[in-house]
mmCIF file of C-alpha atoms in Angstrom:
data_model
loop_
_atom_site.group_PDB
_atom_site.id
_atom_site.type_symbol
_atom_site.label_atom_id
_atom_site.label_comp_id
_atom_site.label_asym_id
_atom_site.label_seq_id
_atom_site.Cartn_x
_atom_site.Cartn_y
_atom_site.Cartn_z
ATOM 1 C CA UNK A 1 23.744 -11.468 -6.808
ATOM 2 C CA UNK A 2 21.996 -14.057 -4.655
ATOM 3 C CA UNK A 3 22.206 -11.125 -2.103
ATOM 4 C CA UNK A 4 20.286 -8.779 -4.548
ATOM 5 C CA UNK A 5 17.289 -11.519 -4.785
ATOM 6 C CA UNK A 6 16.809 -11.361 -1.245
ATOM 7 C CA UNK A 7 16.565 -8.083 -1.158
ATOM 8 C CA UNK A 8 13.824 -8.467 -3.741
ATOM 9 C CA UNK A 9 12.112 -11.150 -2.472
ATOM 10 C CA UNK A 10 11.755 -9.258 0.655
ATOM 11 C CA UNK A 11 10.151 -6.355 -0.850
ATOM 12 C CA UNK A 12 8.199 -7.745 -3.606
ATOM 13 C CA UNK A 13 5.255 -9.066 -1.374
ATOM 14 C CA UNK A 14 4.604 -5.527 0.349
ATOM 15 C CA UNK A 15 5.415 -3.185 -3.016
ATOM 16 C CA UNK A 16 2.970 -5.297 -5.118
ATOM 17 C CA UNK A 17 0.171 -5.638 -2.457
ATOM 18 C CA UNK A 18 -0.153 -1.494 -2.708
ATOM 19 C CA UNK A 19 -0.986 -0.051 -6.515
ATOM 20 C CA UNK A 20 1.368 2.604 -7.355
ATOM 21 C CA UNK A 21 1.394 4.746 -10.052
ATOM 22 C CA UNK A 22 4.987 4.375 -11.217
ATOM 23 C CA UNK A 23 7.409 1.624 -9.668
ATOM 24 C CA UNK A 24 11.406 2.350 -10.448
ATOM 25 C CA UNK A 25 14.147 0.249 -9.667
ATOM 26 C CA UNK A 26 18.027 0.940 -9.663
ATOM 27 C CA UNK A 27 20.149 -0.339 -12.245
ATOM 28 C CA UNK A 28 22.332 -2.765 -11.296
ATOM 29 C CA UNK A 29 25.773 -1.164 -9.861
ATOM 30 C CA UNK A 30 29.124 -2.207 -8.972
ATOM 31 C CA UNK A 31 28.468 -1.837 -4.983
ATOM 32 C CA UNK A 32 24.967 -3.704 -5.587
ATOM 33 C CA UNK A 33 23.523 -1.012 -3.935
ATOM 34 C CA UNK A 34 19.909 -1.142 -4.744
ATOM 35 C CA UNK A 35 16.732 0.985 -4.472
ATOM 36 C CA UNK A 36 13.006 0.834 -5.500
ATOM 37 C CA UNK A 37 11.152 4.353 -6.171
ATOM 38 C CA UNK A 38 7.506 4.231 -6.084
ATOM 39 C CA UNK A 39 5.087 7.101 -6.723
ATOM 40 C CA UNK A 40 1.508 7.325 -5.533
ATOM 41 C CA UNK A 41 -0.581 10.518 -6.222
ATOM 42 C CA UNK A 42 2.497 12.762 -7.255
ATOM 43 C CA UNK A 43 4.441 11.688 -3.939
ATOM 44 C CA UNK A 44 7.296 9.414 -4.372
ATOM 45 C CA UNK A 45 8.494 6.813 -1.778
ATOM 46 C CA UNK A 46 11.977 4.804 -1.820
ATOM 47 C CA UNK A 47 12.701 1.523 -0.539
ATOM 48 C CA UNK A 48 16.531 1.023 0.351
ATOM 49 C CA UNK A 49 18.859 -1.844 1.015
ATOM 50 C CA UNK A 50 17.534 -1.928 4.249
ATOM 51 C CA UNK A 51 14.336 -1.744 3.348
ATOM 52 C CA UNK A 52 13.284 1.293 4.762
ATOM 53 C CA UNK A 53 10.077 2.948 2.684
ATOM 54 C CA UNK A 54 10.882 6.925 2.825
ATOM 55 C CA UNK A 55 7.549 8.407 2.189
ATOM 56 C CA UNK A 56 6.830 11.978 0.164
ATOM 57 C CA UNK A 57 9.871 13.373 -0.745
ATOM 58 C CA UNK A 58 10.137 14.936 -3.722
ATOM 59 C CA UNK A 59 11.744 13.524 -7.416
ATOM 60 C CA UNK A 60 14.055 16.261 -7.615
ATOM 61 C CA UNK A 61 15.428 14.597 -3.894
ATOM 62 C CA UNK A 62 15.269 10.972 -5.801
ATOM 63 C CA UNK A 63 17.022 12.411 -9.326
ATOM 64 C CA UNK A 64 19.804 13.942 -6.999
ATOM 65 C CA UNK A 65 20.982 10.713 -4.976
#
């Protein structure tokens, strides 16, 4: 889990320096695979374990992964 706060740590400084409308973040999972979804005038973006930011795709793409 130490992992997983890294991965936070990483990403909290840039996520919370940008107001979003809506910030989601994965449950936790067997794999720890995490992601963050964030949505900014009705276009979502989503952070992954690598901490790539994936900008306007749409929340029927984010619902289906």
């Amino acid at each position: 889990m130490k992992e997983n706060g890294n991965f936070f740590d990483s990403l909290c400084s840039p996520l919370l320096s940008q107001t979003y409308d809506e910030i989601i973040v994965s449950p936790s999972t067997i794999d720890h695979e995490i992601w963050i979804k964030v949505k900014l005038d009705d276009k979502w973006g989503l952070y992954d374990q690598k901490g790539i930011l994936e900008l306007n795709i749409s929340y029927e793409e984010i619902i289906l992964e």
